[in-house]
């Protein structure tokens, strides 16, 4: 008798083999069934999964299993974001090819994910470093190039002279190269760009399509990153005599109402006009040195509000187009070339950054907006005045409310061809060039006669050469590899050179979710029917750290592919869940902090189900989770508790092959005894709660808590119920309900006990139970009885009792009568189903 001790390794291995052999989770498009596409952001194959992975993928797996049991045709794929700098650096360290290191890691991580029992359709697995994947990406690049959405231009990069290579931002540590400690400088290199700015308006407008499906925080982050600003473009001309006399300095501003208060001009260190402005200036070298220093500053620090404002005079002046004032032109460290035009009309009386700069360098201030009826003295101001007001010192515009003056001033300048209304975006075009080896080659050829020529589609993919080895100095080996570089021009047949830059890895992750819909198609990137059936992704799951770039690039990519005719989609992800981090001792897990918990050791000790259960029970999915050794031990105890409960029912002969939330007719032919009704009511109430929590933003923690309550009630009631008519059947139905509702969280345990109950077929494909509303109705209810608002007793009455019957019954309660002695009853209030309050005095 008995099931024996619960052995998670044996049970989990058995059911993982069963799912694999029966191809349980493999799916095809089926227009006759409702689809559900659930996807977790795919991992970089570092070699080992961490607890953050376990949380992300466990959330996704519960959703996939739940939706499958609800009757959906569920697509739940997995793949690998396999290109990138970490693999290249690891290959250098281990003296191997990045492909060797990457594919070995993929094998290791795939085995780890399978050990957790995730319900992936592994036939659709992809790795972005495989030529059969990136060949389509190269085709997209060429099509976008032909459409004018790809271009090449000079752009600043982080350059290490010691390593003779470009560095990613994360490789620059306090202004120095992470590898050789040399000073990093900004260098202009020709780079490839995707014209994401062509879609800026659509990207911001379509965020409204995501309301209710995406976290408000993420939508706000995207809005801020795109950064739409409505304002005006104004033209200031360089004043003579000067070699650059008459040259236009274009300025974007959202505050044309302050134009009369513009007293100097601030340029970014990278502004192309700087060299012309300092021509012949005796301090030109000082200006150049300042520009060099500023250009090498961290770009985030340059945009920070608390940056100490610094600048240098160029020796040149420009003219205010409205007032005619001569305005000195400075280079300032807080002006960024990446926003607006790289030139700022400085209005120190009404902008705090300009205020601080003017105070530091003793530059003039002019108040042009003041509160109605008040005067502001620039010399006495402690900070810039940025509130609404009326215009002063603004000539013909004096006395106007500043909001109204904005349009009037722009209209006035437009007549003189010195200004126009415009919209500006903070968003910059997407630089995709990487001077590294381990990435998808950019499919263009450079010919002296023909210029830049796309690689013909028939010659795709341009393969990353397998005979290349990563260089110890970090430089890409591609420019030095004659067998890769030297080729013939597809136009003229003459000698030519291949492009040696590779693509940003965000390129691969911006369309992988579409490729999953037909991952083995060798003739096209997508099967149109499969793409139309599965997309968009119904539920996307990943960390908040990807809230901007990955999600924004994916949104852009889908719109660009739509315009190339591949899809009709506007947005790729209908719903987004950003899960919280897994912490230990209050901090994010990291090797340097010594607080890493290895999932493999937890699975080896407690099993996959206990690991999954803890990670889902400890916190709502969108909140951070604090790892707790006691917590996973508690999860393991609960799993064993369910095991022993089933074993007890089987050993006592009370276990029946009954399904979840069984109808009364399957329990007993006649009237159910009261205790049996009570358990059945708890069972159906649990099914109601768990379903609600699954549907309501996936509140798995409260769903699991409800199941724990039902298990506790079964333990309390089981011995008495075994002897009652319908009792064993009610216990079996309740156990079936526990197993069905718990199976998305702890699938191996539940499959095993489902089989022990005598059921045939997999629990993974069993229908999700529906509760019976009539089972929730109580024959009797308990009411609180109060006297003057204080509880004086409790009554058990028939659920169908009228208010008059309740009042009459309440007045027979002994303790109530004692508290009414010597008092007259003024009012008797009945709150149906809750309480009776006697007001007496």
PDB file of C-alpha atoms in Angstrom, residues 211-304:
ATOM      1  CA  UNK A 211      -3.398  51.178 -23.013  1.00  0.00           C
ATOM      2  CA  UNK A 212      -4.627  48.577 -20.576  1.00  0.00           C
ATOM      3  CA  UNK A 213      -2.340  45.888 -21.991  1.00  0.00           C
ATOM      4  CA  UNK A 214       1.039  47.405 -21.104  1.00  0.00           C
ATOM      5  CA  UNK A 215       2.119  48.773 -17.716  1.00  0.00           C
ATOM      6  CA  UNK A 216       1.516  52.515 -17.578  1.00  0.00           C
ATOM      7  CA  UNK A 217       5.117  52.968 -16.421  1.00  0.00           C
ATOM      8  CA  UNK A 218       6.488  51.375 -19.611  1.00  0.00           C
ATOM      9  CA  UNK A 219       4.225  53.444 -21.865  1.00  0.00           C
ATOM     10  CA  UNK A 220       5.439  56.590 -20.089  1.00  0.00           C
ATOM     11  CA  UNK A 221       9.085  55.526 -20.503  1.00  0.00           C
ATOM     12  CA  UNK A 222       8.530  55.047 -24.248  1.00  0.00           C
ATOM     13  CA  UNK A 223       6.768  58.405 -24.552  1.00  0.00           C
ATOM     14  CA  UNK A 224       9.659  60.121 -22.791  1.00  0.00           C
ATOM     15  CA  UNK A 225      12.278  58.341 -24.914  1.00  0.00           C
ATOM     16  CA  UNK A 226      10.556  59.323 -28.160  1.00  0.00           C
ATOM     17  CA  UNK A 227      10.198  62.768 -26.607  1.00  0.00           C
ATOM     18  CA  UNK A 228       7.768  64.611 -28.834  1.00  0.00           C
ATOM     19  CA  UNK A 229       7.987  68.387 -28.427  1.00  0.00           C
ATOM     20  CA  UNK A 230       5.859  70.935 -30.260  1.00  0.00           C
ATOM     21  CA  UNK A 231       7.651  74.226 -30.795  1.00  0.00           C
ATOM     22  CA  UNK A 232       9.427  76.339 -33.385  1.00  0.00           C
ATOM     23  CA  UNK A 233      12.609  76.313 -35.396  1.00  0.00           C
ATOM     24  CA  UNK A 234      14.271  79.732 -35.292  1.00  0.00           C
ATOM     25  CA  UNK A 235      17.184  81.038 -37.326  1.00  0.00           C
ATOM     26  CA  UNK A 236      20.005  83.114 -35.793  1.00  0.00           C
ATOM     27  CA  UNK A 237      22.685  84.436 -38.157  1.00  0.00           C
ATOM     28  CA  UNK A 238      26.385  84.834 -37.347  1.00  0.00           C
ATOM     29  CA  UNK A 239      27.280  88.531 -37.042  1.00  0.00           C
ATOM     30  CA  UNK A 240      30.130  90.062 -39.028  1.00  0.00           C
ATOM     31  CA  UNK A 241      32.763  90.923 -39.593  1.00  0.00           C
ATOM     32  CA  UNK A 242      33.629  87.225 -39.244  1.00  0.00           C
ATOM     33  CA  UNK A 243      34.681  84.433 -41.640  1.00  0.00           C
ATOM     34  CA  UNK A 244      31.344  82.713 -40.881  1.00  0.00           C
ATOM     35  CA  UNK A 245      29.279  85.915 -41.272  1.00  0.00           C
ATOM     36  CA  UNK A 246      25.710  85.182 -42.340  1.00  0.00           C
ATOM     37  CA  UNK A 247      25.904  81.480 -41.499  1.00  0.00           C
ATOM     38  CA  UNK A 248      22.611  80.290 -40.006  1.00  0.00           C
ATOM     39  CA  UNK A 249      22.386  78.701 -36.581  1.00  0.00           C
ATOM     40  CA  UNK A 250      19.132  76.752 -36.432  1.00  0.00           C
ATOM     41  CA  UNK A 251      17.563  76.433 -32.977  1.00  0.00           C
ATOM     42  CA  UNK A 252      14.613  74.346 -31.880  1.00  0.00           C
ATOM     43  CA  UNK A 253      12.664  75.753 -28.923  1.00  0.00           C
ATOM     44  CA  UNK A 254       9.399  75.034 -27.180  1.00  0.00           C
ATOM     45  CA  UNK A 255       9.504  78.586 -25.761  1.00  0.00           C
ATOM     46  CA  UNK A 256       9.401  81.106 -28.615  1.00  0.00           C
ATOM     47  CA  UNK A 257       7.598  83.400 -26.146  1.00  0.00           C
ATOM     48  CA  UNK A 258      10.977  83.954 -24.425  1.00  0.00           C
ATOM     49  CA  UNK A 259      12.885  84.909 -27.599  1.00  0.00           C
ATOM     50  CA  UNK A 260      13.301  88.539 -26.556  1.00  0.00           C
ATOM     51  CA  UNK A 261      15.060  87.285 -23.423  1.00  0.00           C
ATOM     52  CA  UNK A 262      17.676  85.281 -25.383  1.00  0.00           C
ATOM     53  CA  UNK A 263      20.999  86.940 -24.486  1.00  0.00           C
ATOM     54  CA  UNK A 264      23.590  84.375 -25.635  1.00  0.00           C
ATOM     55  CA  UNK A 265      23.848  81.178 -27.697  1.00  0.00           C
ATOM     56  CA  UNK A 266      25.051  77.781 -26.403  1.00  0.00           C
ATOM     57  CA  UNK A 267      26.353  75.133 -28.813  1.00  0.00           C
ATOM     58  CA  UNK A 268      27.147  71.460 -28.303  1.00  0.00           C
ATOM     59  CA  UNK A 269      30.845  70.591 -28.392  1.00  0.00           C
ATOM     60  CA  UNK A 270      30.191  68.477 -31.502  1.00  0.00           C
ATOM     61  CA  UNK A 271      28.310  71.199 -33.407  1.00  0.00           C
ATOM     62  CA  UNK A 272      29.688  71.347 -36.983  1.00  0.00           C
ATOM     63  CA  UNK A 273      29.819  75.179 -36.938  1.00  0.00           C
ATOM     64  CA  UNK A 274      32.288  75.393 -34.017  1.00  0.00           C
ATOM     65  CA  UNK A 275      35.417  75.135 -36.182  1.00  0.00           C
ATOM     66  CA  UNK A 276      34.174  77.901 -38.491  1.00  0.00           C
ATOM     67  CA  UNK A 277      33.294  80.141 -35.546  1.00  0.00           C
ATOM     68  CA  UNK A 278      36.745  79.902 -33.968  1.00  0.00           C
ATOM     69  CA  UNK A 279      38.642  80.468 -37.237  1.00  0.00           C
ATOM     70  CA  UNK A 280      41.218  83.187 -36.537  1.00  0.00           C
ATOM     71  CA  UNK A 281      40.280  83.406 -32.838  1.00  0.00           C
ATOM     72  CA  UNK A 282      43.339  83.727 -30.590  1.00  0.00           C
ATOM     73  CA  UNK A 283      41.868  81.219 -28.098  1.00  0.00           C
ATOM     74  CA  UNK A 284      40.844  78.660 -30.705  1.00  0.00           C
ATOM     75  CA  UNK A 285      43.051  75.949 -29.190  1.00  0.00           C
ATOM     76  CA  UNK A 286      41.401  76.430 -25.795  1.00  0.00           C
ATOM     77  CA  UNK A 287      38.001  75.987 -27.427  1.00  0.00           C
ATOM     78  CA  UNK A 288      39.163  72.845 -29.230  1.00  0.00           C
ATOM     79  CA  UNK A 289      40.537  71.375 -25.991  1.00  0.00           C
ATOM     80  CA  UNK A 290      37.281  72.119 -24.218  1.00  0.00           C
ATOM     81  CA  UNK A 291      35.275  70.498 -27.031  1.00  0.00           C
ATOM     82  CA  UNK A 292      37.501  67.426 -26.914  1.00  0.00           C
ATOM     83  CA  UNK A 293      37.035  67.055 -23.158  1.00  0.00           C
ATOM     84  CA  UNK A 294      33.276  67.525 -23.332  1.00  0.00           C
ATOM     85  CA  UNK A 295      32.875  65.131 -26.266  1.00  0.00           C
ATOM     86  CA  UNK A 296      34.589  62.427 -24.204  1.00  0.00           C
ATOM     87  CA  UNK A 297      32.265  62.928 -21.234  1.00  0.00           C
ATOM     88  CA  UNK A 298      29.626  60.369 -20.385  1.00  0.00           C
ATOM     89  CA  UNK A 299      26.537  61.397 -22.365  1.00  0.00           C
ATOM     90  CA  UNK A 300      24.136  60.642 -19.530  1.00  0.00           C
ATOM     91  CA  UNK A 301      26.134  62.856 -17.159  1.00  0.00           C
ATOM     92  CA  UNK A 302      26.099  65.662 -19.726  1.00  0.00           C
ATOM     93  CA  UNK A 303      22.303  65.634 -19.699  1.00  0.00           C
ATOM     94  CA  UNK A 304      21.931  65.438 -15.920  1.00  0.00           C
TER      95      UNK A 304
END
